[in-house]
Amino acid sequence: VQLQASGGGLVQAGGFLRLSCTVSGLTFSDYCMGWFRQAPGKEREFVGAIHWSGRTYYGDSVKDRTTISRDDAKNTVFLQMNSLKPEDTAVYYCAADFTLGDRDYMFDYWGQGTQVTVSS
């Protein structure tokens, strides 16, 4: 199983990010997909998740400016976050599991992470 995240980089505060995560080695449409992030010196934080049915669930700190979507035909999940702040700087990870959860231990498969840096 491989999860390949992409789309990170340097973004100005107030801008937006759009990350993609393409999955291989499992039946993507059967899986829930999650996004997490980890800033230096901090614990991994839940950003949001999408059920295989399309139902979404977001972390409290980002829910007003975050959208997660999926394209099962392309085995890809997307994360869009608007109104970026310097505190959004982190490595962003995608993860997959059969069930929808908001804790990292609930997900079996992980991507390698992509760095997002928000400049002030």
Coordinates of C-alpha atoms in Angstrom, one line a residue:
V1 CA 0.0 0.0 0.0
Q2 CA 1.3 3.4 -0.9
L3 CA 0.0 6.9 -0.2
Q4 CA 1.7 9.7 -2.1
A5 CA 1.0 13.2 -0.9
S6 CA 1.8 16.2 -3.0
G7 CA 1.1 19.9 -3.3
G8 CA 3.0 21.3 -0.3
G9 CA 5.3 24.3 -0.5
L10 CA 5.7 27.9 0.6
V11 CA 2.5 29.9 0.8
Q12 CA 1.8 33.4 2.0
A13 CA -0.5 34.1 5.0
G14 CA -4.0 34.6 3.8
G15 CA -3.5 32.3 0.9
F16 CA -4.6 28.7 0.4
L17 CA -3.2 25.2 0.0
R18 CA -4.5 22.3 -2.0
L19 CA -2.9 19.0 -1.3
S20 CA -3.5 15.7 -3.0
C21 CA -2.9 12.2 -1.9
T22 CA -2.9 9.4 -4.4
V23 CA -3.3 5.8 -3.1
S24 CA -2.4 2.5 -4.6
G25 CA -2.4 -1.1 -3.3
L26 CA -5.9 -1.1 -1.8
T27 CA -9.5 -0.6 -2.9
F28 CA -9.6 3.1 -2.4
S29 CA -13.4 3.4 -2.6
D30 CA -13.7 1.1 0.5
Y31 CA -11.5 3.3 2.6
C32 CA -11.9 6.4 4.8
M33 CA -9.1 8.9 4.3
G34 CA -7.7 11.3 6.9
W35 CA -5.4 14.3 6.9
F36 CA -3.2 15.1 9.9
R37 CA -0.4 17.6 10.4
Q38 CA 2.5 17.9 12.7
A39 CA 4.4 21.1 13.4
P40 CA 7.9 21.1 14.9
G41 CA 7.8 20.2 18.6
K42 CA 4.1 19.5 18.6
E43 CA 2.0 16.4 18.5
R44 CA 0.3 15.2 15.4
E45 CA -3.0 17.0 14.9
F46 CA -6.2 15.8 13.2
V47 CA -7.1 18.1 10.3
G48 CA -10.1 16.1 8.9
A49 CA -11.3 13.0 7.3
I50 CA -13.7 11.7 4.6
H51 CA -15.7 8.6 4.8
W52 CA -16.0 6.3 1.7
S53 CA -19.5 7.6 1.4
G54 CA -18.3 11.2 1.1
R55 CA -19.2 12.3 4.6
T56 CA -16.6 14.6 6.1
Y57 CA -15.4 15.5 9.6
Y58 CA -13.0 18.3 10.5
G59 CA -10.8 19.3 13.4
D60 CA -12.1 22.2 15.4
S61 CA -9.1 24.4 14.7
V62 CA -9.6 24.2 10.9
K63 CA -13.2 23.3 10.3
D64 CA -14.3 26.8 9.1
R65 CA -11.7 27.0 6.4
T66 CA -11.0 23.4 5.3
T67 CA -12.6 21.2 2.7
I68 CA -11.7 17.5 2.1
S69 CA -12.9 15.8 -1.0
R70 CA -12.2 12.6 -2.9
D71 CA -12.1 11.3 -6.4
D72 CA -12.5 7.5 -6.3
A73 CA -11.9 7.2 -10.1
K74 CA -8.4 8.6 -9.5
N75 CA -7.8 7.0 -6.1
T76 CA -7.1 10.5 -4.8
V77 CA -8.1 12.5 -1.8
F78 CA -7.8 16.3 -1.6
L79 CA -7.3 18.8 1.2
Q80 CA -8.0 22.5 0.6
M81 CA -7.4 25.0 3.4
N82 CA -8.1 28.7 3.0
S83 CA -7.0 31.8 4.9
L84 CA -3.7 30.3 5.9
K85 CA -1.9 31.4 9.0
P86 CA 1.7 31.0 10.0
E87 CA 0.6 28.5 12.6
D88 CA -0.6 26.2 9.8
T89 CA 3.0 25.5 9.0
A90 CA 3.5 21.8 9.4
V91 CA 4.1 18.5 7.6
Y92 CA 0.8 17.3 6.3
Y93 CA 0.1 13.6 6.2
C94 CA -2.6 11.6 4.5
A95 CA -3.8 8.3 6.0
A96 CA -6.2 5.5 5.2
D97 CA -8.4 3.1 7.2
F98 CA -11.6 1.2 6.9
T99 CA -13.2 3.3 9.6
L100 CA -13.5 7.0 10.1
G101 CA -11.6 8.4 13.0
D102 CA -9.9 11.4 14.4
R103 CA -6.8 9.9 16.1
D104 CA -3.7 8.9 14.3
Y105 CA -3.7 5.4 15.9
M106 CA -7.0 4.7 14.1
F107 CA -5.4 4.8 10.7
D108 CA -3.4 1.8 9.4
Y109 CA -1.7 3.3 6.3
W110 CA 0.2 6.6 6.0
G111 CA 1.8 8.7 3.4
Q112 CA 5.3 10.2 3.7
G113 CA 4.1 13.7 4.4
T114 CA 4.4 17.0 2.6
Q115 CA 5.8 20.2 4.0
V116 CA 3.6 23.3 4.1
T117 CA 5.2 26.6 5.2
V118 CA 3.1 29.7 5.6
S119 CA 5.0 32.9 5.6
S120 CA 3.8 36.0 7.4

